[in-house]
Amino acid sequence: MIQKPRGTQDIFEIKSKQYNDLENTIINVLKTYNLNEIRTPIFEAKELFVRSVGETSDVVSKEMYEFFDKKGREFVLRPEGTAPIVRSLIENKLYAPEFLPLKLYYVGPMFRYERPQTGRYRQFEQIGVEILGVDSVYQDIEILAMLDSITKAIKIDTKVELDLNYLVTGKQREIYIKELTKFLVDFDDLCDDCEVRIHKNPLRTLDCKIDFNKFKTAPKMTSFLSKEDEARFQQILEAGKKIGLKININQRLVRGLDYYTGLIFELKYLESSLGSQSTIIAGGRYNNLVKDLDGPDLPAIGFAMGVERLILILEENQINLNHDHGIDLYTIALSPEAMILNLEIIRDLRNNNIKVETDYLNRSLKSNFKQAEKLQAKNVIVIGDNEIETQKIVIKNQINKTQTEVKISDLVEEMKAGK
Ligand code: HAM
């Protein structure tokens, strides 16, 4: 038997409904913020991620699915959504004033060659948000409000908290990196990754899973913020408190992707069941990325959430986002002649946006009613010789157990009125 690749999932039946409910709920929230959808390819040039996420990041150095096409060009399955959107913005000149600010959301699979475990997959889905063209503290605050709206809409707002940090920018960043490097070089027992990071990307040592405890006394990033950045961070924190999210300042939060500048954040699930995979939404400002990928100087901020992790949390807390999955009508034809009439009836109903199921398996009347119940059918009709002769039909309402006789020619209107 051929099996699915490790770290991937088949999503069907109840699970696929959960995905749909979750996506629809979150997309509805994002639309209230006036975001529009963007779709980009699932594979991109490898160079895009090397130059954005960063060569020394785990994602680029260890986790990408890489391949050459038939002409020897080097591609990867996208490991994340931000760099492709910036590429698309530059390529399609979406930085022209008429498009700005560009407020986008996306939904789709990402691929990382990680060790699979609960909440960690090799193919996983992200819902992401990117807002390009605004460098306002109010936009930063609105992003936090968006996190609040999302967690409220999916009913997990009391079970999460937000870690915030502010990455030093500009000249101050260089000064901080010098200080941090001075602190780091004194250790002679660091992990192999940190030994490389000290020289190539010292900030990333701060959240190293192995050496984490050694760096408790590392110089604090917030002490190196410029006056402007410090004031901005304070403003964000004060506004964030008012929003109602539980906020922690986490001085050692640095994020695993290199493009961030300024505000960064990770929304964590507080209960332990997801273990080390407790980060469900993460993001921040990335004001240099558009420029770094040869575009104009355009500020940006965004975040992405892991859909699988959210689904696990909903399951664990028995949260049902409950979009209506029942059908409007189940029809049963008792003879071949009745089936011909049935086919006409259900085509008309479906053309009028009525959700209908019927039986082609020649089930008994009893098992058809059972099937209708399983599908949460709101109504059932049975078509036999009598219905063909009188051209009338009885709608059996399964919820309040009433019966209404209508002309077959009026069925569509009757069903529309009852929806
Ligand atoms: P990220 O932190 O790499 O950020 O991923 C965002 C979220 O995707 C994580 O918090 C997690 O919920 C989910 N995730 C990541 N890897 C996996 C995995 N292997 N299995 C399941 N879920 C996973 C980004 O990707 C940035 N592009 C976010 C961003 C957007 N920053 C600015 N704009």
Short mmCIF file of C-alpha atoms and ligand atoms in Angstrom, two decimals:
data_model
loop_
_atom_site.label_atom_id
_atom_site.label_comp_id
_atom_site.label_asym_id
_atom_site.label_seq_id
_atom_site.Cartn_x
_atom_site.Cartn_y
_atom_site.Cartn_z
CA MET A 1 0.00 0.00 0.00
CA ILE A 2 1.32 3.43 -0.88
CA GLN A 3 1.20 5.77 2.11
CA LYS A 4 1.13 9.53 2.45
CA PRO A 5 4.50 11.20 3.06
CA ARG A 6 5.53 11.53 6.71
CA GLY A 7 4.33 14.73 8.32
CA THR A 8 1.37 15.21 5.95
CA GLN A 9 -2.34 14.63 6.48
CA ASP A 10 -5.42 13.51 4.56
CA ILE A 11 -8.22 15.83 5.53
CA PHE A 12 -11.75 14.53 5.03
CA GLU A 13 -15.18 14.19 6.64
CA ILE A 14 -15.40 15.96 10.03
CA LYS A 15 -11.81 17.23 9.80
CA SER A 16 -12.42 18.93 6.48
CA LYS A 17 -15.54 20.58 7.95
CA GLN A 18 -13.43 21.81 10.87
CA TYR A 19 -10.94 23.31 8.41
CA ASN A 20 -13.75 24.98 6.49
CA ASP A 21 -15.38 26.38 9.62
CA LEU A 22 -12.11 27.69 10.95
CA GLU A 23 -11.03 29.24 7.65
CA ASN A 24 -14.43 30.83 7.06
CA THR A 25 -14.60 32.24 10.56
CA ILE A 26 -11.13 33.77 10.33
CA ILE A 27 -11.58 35.05 6.78
CA ASN A 28 -14.82 36.76 7.86
CA VAL A 29 -12.86 38.55 10.59
CA LEU A 30 -10.11 39.56 8.15
CA LYS A 31 -12.70 40.97 5.76
CA THR A 32 -14.00 43.25 8.52
CA TYR A 33 -10.47 44.74 8.45
CA ASN A 34 -10.89 45.25 4.69
CA LEU A 35 -8.22 42.73 3.66
CA ASN A 36 -8.24 41.11 0.23
CA GLU A 37 -7.05 37.66 -0.71
CA ILE A 38 -3.81 37.02 -2.58
CA ARG A 39 -2.76 33.67 -4.06
CA THR A 40 0.83 33.00 -5.03
CA PRO A 41 2.54 29.84 -6.37
CA ILE A 42 3.30 26.93 -4.08
CA PHE A 43 6.86 26.77 -5.43
CA GLU A 44 9.26 29.67 -5.80
CA ALA A 45 12.90 30.27 -6.65
CA LYS A 46 15.11 29.07 -3.78
CA GLU A 47 16.93 32.40 -3.84
CA LEU A 48 13.78 34.21 -2.69
CA PHE A 49 13.94 32.56 0.73
CA VAL A 50 17.74 32.63 0.99
CA ARG A 51 17.61 36.41 0.57
CA SER A 52 14.62 37.04 2.86
CA VAL A 53 14.19 34.39 5.56
CA GLY A 54 18.00 34.20 5.73
CA GLU A 55 20.69 31.70 4.89
CA THR A 56 21.46 30.86 8.53
CA SER A 57 17.85 30.41 9.60
CA ASP A 58 16.76 26.83 10.32
CA VAL A 59 14.00 27.17 7.74
CA VAL A 60 16.44 27.89 4.91
CA SER A 61 19.50 25.96 6.06
CA LYS A 62 17.71 22.73 7.08
CA GLU A 63 14.04 22.60 6.28
CA MET A 64 13.32 23.45 2.66
CA TYR A 65 12.02 20.97 0.09
CA GLU A 66 14.34 21.79 -2.79
CA PHE A 67 14.28 20.58 -6.38
CA PHE A 68 15.62 21.39 -9.82
CA ASP A 69 13.20 21.69 -12.74
CA LYS A 70 13.95 20.18 -16.16
CA LYS A 71 16.00 23.21 -17.12
CA GLY A 72 18.13 23.00 -13.98
CA ARG A 73 16.54 25.96 -12.17
CA GLU A 74 16.52 25.65 -8.40
CA PHE A 75 13.11 25.85 -6.76
CA VAL A 76 11.67 25.11 -3.33
CA LEU A 77 8.19 24.35 -2.02
CA ARG A 78 7.37 27.56 -0.18
CA PRO A 79 8.21 27.28 3.53
CA GLU A 80 6.31 30.48 4.39
CA GLY A 81 4.12 33.14 2.81
CA THR A 82 5.68 36.54 3.45
CA ALA A 83 8.61 36.45 1.00
CA PRO A 84 6.39 35.25 -1.90
CA ILE A 85 4.01 38.13 -1.28
CA VAL A 86 6.81 40.65 -1.28
CA ARG A 87 8.10 39.07 -4.50
CA SER A 88 4.63 39.35 -6.01
CA LEU A 89 4.28 42.97 -4.90
CA ILE A 90 7.56 43.90 -6.56
CA GLU A 91 6.93 41.87 -9.73
CA ASN A 92 3.38 43.21 -10.19
CA LYS A 93 4.28 46.77 -9.12
CA LEU A 94 1.66 46.66 -6.39
CA TYR A 95 3.63 49.41 -4.68
CA ALA A 96 2.07 51.94 -7.05
CA PRO A 97 0.18 54.59 -5.02
CA GLU A 98 -3.27 53.39 -6.19
CA PHE A 99 -2.75 50.01 -4.49
CA LEU A 100 -1.43 51.35 -1.20
CA PRO A 101 -1.79 50.53 1.55
CA LEU A 102 -1.87 46.95 0.34
CA LYS A 103 -3.87 44.89 2.81
CA LEU A 104 -3.72 41.19 2.06
CA TYR A 105 -4.56 37.81 3.47
CA TYR A 106 -3.70 34.33 2.21
CA VAL A 107 -4.60 30.76 3.00
CA GLY A 108 -2.56 27.81 1.85
CA PRO A 109 -0.08 25.02 2.44
CA MET A 110 3.53 25.62 3.47
CA PHE A 111 6.28 23.01 3.54
CA ARG A 112 9.10 22.49 6.02
CA TYR A 113 11.24 19.40 6.47
CA GLU A 114 10.90 19.28 10.25
CA ARG A 115 10.66 16.33 12.62
CA PRO A 116 6.92 15.64 12.74
CA GLN A 117 5.12 15.61 16.10
CA THR A 118 1.83 16.87 17.52
CA GLY A 119 1.24 20.29 16.01
CA ARG A 120 4.28 20.05 13.74
CA TYR A 121 3.94 18.83 10.17
CA ARG A 122 5.93 18.85 6.97
CA GLN A 123 2.96 20.19 5.05
CA PHE A 124 0.86 22.56 7.13
CA GLU A 125 -1.57 25.32 6.39
CA GLN A 126 -1.14 28.95 7.23
CA ILE A 127 -3.61 31.80 7.20
CA GLY A 128 -1.51 34.92 6.92
CA VAL A 129 -1.92 38.67 6.83
CA GLU A 130 0.46 41.20 5.26
CA ILE A 131 -0.05 44.97 5.28
CA LEU A 132 2.36 46.89 3.12
CA GLY A 133 2.89 50.62 2.77
CA VAL A 134 2.14 51.86 6.31
CA ASP A 135 4.69 52.52 9.03
CA SER A 136 2.34 53.81 11.68
CA VAL A 137 2.23 52.80 15.33
CA TYR A 138 -1.55 52.74 14.90
CA GLN A 139 -1.16 50.06 12.25
CA ASP A 140 0.95 48.04 14.69
CA ILE A 141 -1.81 48.42 17.27
CA GLU A 142 -4.45 47.41 14.74
CA ILE A 143 -2.50 44.23 14.07
CA LEU A 144 -2.77 43.37 17.77
CA ALA A 145 -6.49 44.16 17.62
CA MET A 146 -6.74 41.73 14.71
CA LEU A 147 -5.21 39.00 16.87
CA ASP A 148 -7.79 39.78 19.52
CA SER A 149 -10.66 39.66 17.00
CA ILE A 150 -9.43 36.33 15.61
CA THR A 151 -9.02 34.65 18.99
CA LYS A 152 -12.44 35.91 20.09
CA ALA A 153 -14.12 34.72 16.88
CA ILE A 154 -12.71 31.23 17.35
CA LYS A 155 -13.45 31.33 21.09
CA ILE A 156 -9.92 30.81 22.39
CA ASP A 157 -9.25 34.35 23.64
CA THR A 158 -9.10 33.28 27.30
CA LYS A 159 -6.60 30.51 26.57
CA VAL A 160 -3.84 32.50 24.91
CA GLU A 161 -1.26 35.12 25.68
CA LEU A 162 0.85 37.35 23.51
CA ASP A 163 4.64 37.58 23.80
CA LEU A 164 5.91 40.89 22.47
CA ASN A 165 9.35 42.23 21.81
CA TYR A 166 10.83 45.10 19.87
CA LEU A 167 13.90 44.41 17.77
CA VAL A 168 16.53 47.13 17.83
CA THR A 169 16.73 48.86 14.50
CA GLY A 170 19.23 50.96 12.55
CA LYS A 171 22.48 52.10 14.22
CA GLN A 172 21.31 50.86 17.64
CA ARG A 173 21.06 47.37 16.20
CA GLU A 174 24.73 47.40 15.27
CA ILE A 175 25.67 48.60 18.76
CA TYR A 176 23.52 45.92 20.38
CA ILE A 177 24.94 43.17 18.18
CA LYS A 178 28.48 44.21 19.18
CA GLU A 179 27.55 44.03 22.88
CA LEU A 180 25.80 40.72 22.46
CA THR A 181 28.71 39.22 20.54
CA LYS A 182 31.09 40.33 23.32
CA PHE A 183 28.86 38.49 25.79
CA LEU A 184 28.62 35.37 23.63
CA VAL A 185 32.29 34.85 22.78
CA ASP A 186 33.08 34.19 26.46
CA PHE A 187 31.26 30.86 26.32
CA ASP A 188 33.31 27.86 25.23
CA ASP A 189 30.56 25.24 25.44
CA LEU A 190 27.90 26.47 23.03
CA CYS A 191 25.95 24.20 20.68
CA ASP A 192 27.16 23.87 17.08
CA ASP A 193 24.36 26.09 15.79
CA CYS A 194 25.16 28.88 18.25
CA GLU A 195 28.87 28.70 17.36
CA VAL A 196 27.88 29.55 13.78
CA ARG A 197 25.25 32.09 14.82
CA ILE A 198 27.68 34.12 16.96
CA HIS A 199 29.44 35.15 13.79
CA LYS A 200 26.65 35.08 11.23
CA ASN A 201 23.51 36.03 13.13
CA PRO A 202 24.10 36.60 16.88
CA LEU A 203 20.50 37.67 17.62
CA ARG A 204 19.31 34.18 16.83
CA THR A 205 21.31 32.69 19.71
CA LEU A 206 18.89 34.29 22.16
CA ASP A 207 16.10 31.79 21.56
CA CYS A 208 18.32 28.73 21.06
CA LYS A 209 16.47 25.73 22.50
CA ILE A 210 19.72 24.11 23.67
CA ASP A 211 21.67 27.01 25.15
CA PHE A 212 18.60 28.95 26.31
CA ASN A 213 19.49 28.91 30.03
CA LYS A 214 23.03 30.13 29.51
CA PHE A 215 21.87 33.44 28.07
CA LYS A 216 19.68 34.65 30.93
CA THR A 217 22.08 37.50 31.65
CA ALA A 218 22.57 38.50 28.02
CA PRO A 219 22.35 42.26 27.35
CA LYS A 220 18.68 43.25 27.13
CA MET A 221 17.59 44.38 23.72
CA THR A 222 15.08 46.93 25.00
CA SER A 223 17.87 48.81 26.83
CA PHE A 224 19.39 49.52 23.42
CA LEU A 225 16.28 50.86 21.69
CA SER A 226 16.49 54.36 20.26
CA LYS A 227 14.29 56.95 22.02
CA GLU A 228 11.85 56.83 19.13
CA ASP A 229 11.60 53.04 19.12
CA GLU A 230 11.23 52.94 22.88
CA ALA A 231 8.36 55.44 22.80
CA ARG A 232 6.71 53.49 20.03
CA PHE A 233 7.03 50.22 21.92
CA GLN A 234 5.50 51.83 25.03
CA GLN A 235 2.60 53.16 22.99
CA ILE A 236 1.98 49.70 21.54
CA LEU A 237 2.10 48.09 24.99
CA GLU A 238 -0.33 50.58 26.48
CA ALA A 239 -2.78 50.23 23.61
CA GLY A 240 -2.32 46.44 23.69
CA LYS A 241 -3.39 46.32 27.34
CA LYS A 242 -6.59 48.16 26.49
CA ILE A 243 -7.40 45.66 23.76
CA GLY A 244 -7.74 42.96 26.36
CA LEU A 245 -5.06 40.56 25.19
CA LYS A 246 -2.86 39.13 27.90
CA ILE A 247 0.56 40.61 27.04
CA ASN A 248 4.06 39.60 28.13
CA ILE A 249 7.22 41.43 27.21
CA ASN A 250 9.66 38.71 26.20
CA GLN A 251 13.12 40.22 25.86
CA ARG A 252 14.48 37.06 24.28
CA LEU A 253 11.90 36.70 21.57
CA VAL A 254 13.77 37.09 18.27
CA ARG A 255 11.78 34.92 15.77
CA GLY A 256 13.40 32.40 13.48
CA LEU A 257 13.17 34.40 10.26
CA ASP A 258 15.64 37.17 9.53
CA TYR A 259 13.48 39.84 7.94
CA TYR A 260 12.00 41.40 11.09
CA THR A 261 12.59 44.96 12.26
CA GLY A 262 10.83 46.59 15.24
CA LEU A 263 7.71 45.00 16.75
CA ILE A 264 7.63 41.19 16.83
CA PHE A 265 5.15 38.89 18.54
CA GLU A 266 4.08 35.31 19.16
CA LEU A 267 0.65 34.30 20.37
CA LYS A 268 0.90 31.23 22.60
CA TYR A 269 -1.61 28.67 23.72
CA LEU A 270 -1.43 28.46 27.49
CA GLU A 271 -2.37 24.85 28.07
CA SER A 272 0.47 22.40 27.76
CA SER A 273 -0.98 19.89 25.32
CA LEU A 274 0.82 21.37 22.31
CA GLY A 275 4.14 21.23 24.14
CA SER A 276 6.87 23.08 22.36
CA GLN A 277 4.47 23.78 19.48
CA SER A 278 2.41 26.20 21.55
CA THR A 279 2.96 29.19 19.24
CA ILE A 280 -0.13 29.49 17.13
CA ILE A 281 0.24 32.93 15.55
CA ALA A 282 3.48 34.77 14.92
CA GLY A 283 4.71 37.81 13.06
CA GLY A 284 6.01 41.33 13.19
CA ARG A 285 7.23 44.32 11.28
CA TYR A 286 9.61 43.86 8.34
CA ASN A 287 10.34 47.34 7.04
CA ASN A 288 13.45 46.42 5.02
CA LEU A 289 12.33 43.32 3.17
CA VAL A 290 10.78 44.98 0.13
CA LYS A 291 13.94 47.03 -0.38
CA ASP A 292 16.19 44.02 0.29
CA LEU A 293 14.43 42.12 -2.50
CA ASP A 294 15.14 44.99 -4.94
CA GLY A 295 11.81 46.77 -4.50
CA PRO A 296 11.18 50.30 -3.24
CA ASP A 297 11.53 51.37 0.38
CA LEU A 298 8.15 50.15 1.63
CA PRO A 299 7.33 49.39 5.27
CA ALA A 300 5.33 46.30 6.15
CA ILE A 301 3.89 44.26 8.98
CA GLY A 302 2.15 40.90 9.11
CA PHE A 303 1.60 37.58 10.80
CA ALA A 304 0.63 34.01 10.07
CA MET A 305 -1.18 31.32 12.01
CA GLY A 306 -0.87 27.56 11.90
CA VAL A 307 -4.25 26.10 11.05
CA GLU A 308 -3.41 22.56 12.30
CA ARG A 309 -2.45 23.92 15.70
CA LEU A 310 -5.67 25.91 15.92
CA ILE A 311 -7.69 22.82 14.99
CA LEU A 312 -5.97 20.82 17.74
CA ILE A 313 -6.90 23.53 20.25
CA LEU A 314 -10.51 23.63 19.08
CA GLU A 315 -10.73 19.84 19.38
CA GLU A 316 -9.13 19.79 22.79
CA ASN A 317 -11.59 22.40 24.08
CA GLN A 318 -14.55 20.92 22.20
CA ILE A 319 -15.14 24.23 20.49
CA ASN A 320 -17.49 23.90 17.58
CA LEU A 321 -17.51 26.90 15.28
CA ASN A 322 -20.61 25.31 13.87
CA HIS A 323 -21.36 26.64 10.48
CA ASP A 324 -24.46 24.83 9.30
CA HIS A 325 -23.50 21.49 7.80
CA GLY A 326 -26.98 20.04 7.47
CA ILE A 327 -28.73 19.76 4.12
CA ASP A 328 -32.01 21.48 3.26
CA LEU A 329 -33.77 18.51 1.72
CA TYR A 330 -33.41 14.76 1.29
CA THR A 331 -35.46 13.23 -1.53
CA ILE A 332 -36.54 9.61 -1.95
CA ALA A 333 -37.89 8.26 -5.25
CA LEU A 334 -39.92 5.04 -4.99
CA SER A 335 -39.84 3.90 -8.64
CA PRO A 336 -37.91 4.48 -11.89
CA GLU A 337 -40.68 6.88 -13.07
CA ALA A 338 -40.51 8.72 -9.76
CA MET A 339 -36.73 8.98 -10.16
CA ILE A 340 -37.15 10.83 -13.49
CA LEU A 341 -39.38 13.39 -11.73
CA ASN A 342 -36.97 13.45 -8.77
CA LEU A 343 -34.04 14.31 -11.02
CA GLU A 344 -35.95 17.30 -12.44
CA ILE A 345 -37.01 18.45 -9.00
CA ILE A 346 -33.57 18.31 -7.44
CA ARG A 347 -31.91 20.01 -10.42
CA ASP A 348 -34.34 22.96 -10.06
CA LEU A 349 -33.78 23.11 -6.32
CA ARG A 350 -30.00 23.05 -6.62
CA ASN A 351 -30.14 25.73 -9.32
CA ASN A 352 -31.86 27.80 -6.67
CA ASN A 353 -29.12 27.28 -4.12
CA ILE A 354 -30.98 24.66 -2.06
CA LYS A 355 -28.72 21.96 -0.64
CA VAL A 356 -30.18 18.58 -1.63
CA GLU A 357 -29.22 14.94 -1.32
CA THR A 358 -31.00 11.99 -2.90
CA ASP A 359 -30.65 8.21 -3.02
CA TYR A 360 -29.31 6.28 -6.00
CA LEU A 361 -28.52 3.16 -3.96
CA ASN A 362 -32.10 1.88 -3.92
CA ARG A 363 -32.18 1.92 -0.14
CA SER A 364 -35.32 0.90 1.76
CA LEU A 365 -37.58 3.70 2.98
CA LYS A 366 -36.41 3.08 6.55
CA SER A 367 -32.70 3.28 5.76
CA ASN A 368 -33.32 6.36 3.62
CA PHE A 369 -34.85 8.13 6.61
CA LYS A 370 -31.86 7.04 8.68
CA GLN A 371 -29.53 8.49 6.06
CA ALA A 372 -31.54 11.75 6.05
CA GLU A 373 -31.08 11.95 9.81
CA LYS A 374 -27.34 11.32 9.52
CA LEU A 375 -27.07 14.16 7.00
CA GLN A 376 -29.06 16.44 9.31
CA ALA A 377 -31.65 16.97 6.58
CA LYS A 378 -34.11 19.68 7.54
CA ASN A 379 -36.80 18.29 5.21
CA VAL A 380 -37.59 15.04 3.44
CA ILE A 381 -39.85 14.37 0.45
CA VAL A 382 -40.93 10.99 -0.87
CA ILE A 383 -41.89 10.77 -4.56
CA GLY A 384 -44.08 7.89 -5.71
CA ASP A 385 -46.92 7.20 -8.20
CA ASN A 386 -49.35 9.35 -6.24
CA GLU A 387 -47.07 12.40 -6.44
CA ILE A 388 -46.62 11.88 -10.19
CA GLU A 389 -50.39 11.72 -10.65
CA THR A 390 -51.43 14.64 -8.42
CA GLN A 391 -48.29 16.76 -9.09
CA LYS A 392 -48.36 17.54 -5.36
CA ILE A 393 -45.82 16.65 -2.72
CA VAL A 394 -45.62 16.54 1.06
CA ILE A 395 -42.64 18.31 2.65
CA LYS A 396 -41.86 16.52 5.90
CA ASN A 397 -40.08 18.97 8.18
CA GLN A 398 -37.70 16.91 10.30
CA ILE A 399 -37.06 19.58 12.88
CA ASN A 400 -40.56 20.54 14.03
CA LYS A 401 -42.17 17.37 12.63
CA THR A 402 -44.78 19.22 10.53
CA GLN A 403 -45.99 18.24 7.07
CA THR A 404 -46.93 20.68 4.32
CA GLU A 405 -48.48 19.67 1.01
CA VAL A 406 -47.47 21.85 -1.95
CA LYS A 407 -47.76 21.73 -5.74
CA ILE A 408 -44.54 20.41 -7.24
CA SER A 409 -44.38 23.59 -9.32
CA ASP A 410 -44.32 25.60 -6.06
CA LEU A 411 -41.67 23.46 -4.33
CA VAL A 412 -38.71 25.70 -5.12
CA GLU A 413 -40.49 28.81 -3.81
CA GLU A 414 -41.68 26.96 -0.73
CA MET A 415 -38.18 25.68 0.04
CA LYS A 416 -36.63 29.12 -0.53
CA ALA A 417 -39.17 30.67 1.82
CA GLY A 418 -38.41 28.07 4.47
CA LYS A 419 -34.62 28.53 4.39
P1 HAM B 1 6.48 31.30 11.46
O1 HAM B 1 6.65 31.61 12.91
O2 HAM B 1 7.56 30.56 10.81
O3 HAM B 1 6.22 32.67 10.75
O4 HAM B 1 5.13 30.49 11.27
C1 HAM B 1 3.88 31.02 11.66
C2 HAM B 1 3.02 29.94 12.30
O5 HAM B 1 2.90 28.83 11.40
C3 HAM B 1 3.59 29.33 13.56
O6 HAM B 1 3.31 30.12 14.69
C4 HAM B 1 2.85 28.01 13.61
O7 HAM B 1 1.55 28.18 14.16
C5 HAM B 1 2.73 27.64 12.15
N1 HAM B 1 3.78 26.66 11.79
C6 HAM B 1 5.07 26.88 11.46
N2 HAM B 1 5.71 25.73 11.19
C7 HAM B 1 4.80 24.74 11.35
C8 HAM B 1 4.84 23.31 11.20
N3 HAM B 1 5.94 22.68 10.81
N4 HAM B 1 3.70 22.61 11.44
C9 HAM B 1 2.56 23.24 11.82
N5 HAM B 1 2.46 24.58 11.96
C10 HAM B 1 3.56 25.33 11.73
C11 HAM B 1 6.04 32.81 9.40
O8 HAM B 1 5.87 31.89 8.64
C12 HAM B 1 5.99 34.26 8.95
N6 HAM B 1 5.84 34.26 7.47
C13 HAM B 1 4.87 35.00 9.63
C14 HAM B 1 4.75 36.42 9.19
C15 HAM B 1 3.89 36.91 8.28
N7 HAM B 1 5.53 37.42 9.55
C16 HAM B 1 5.17 38.53 8.91
N8 HAM B 1 4.17 38.22 8.12
#
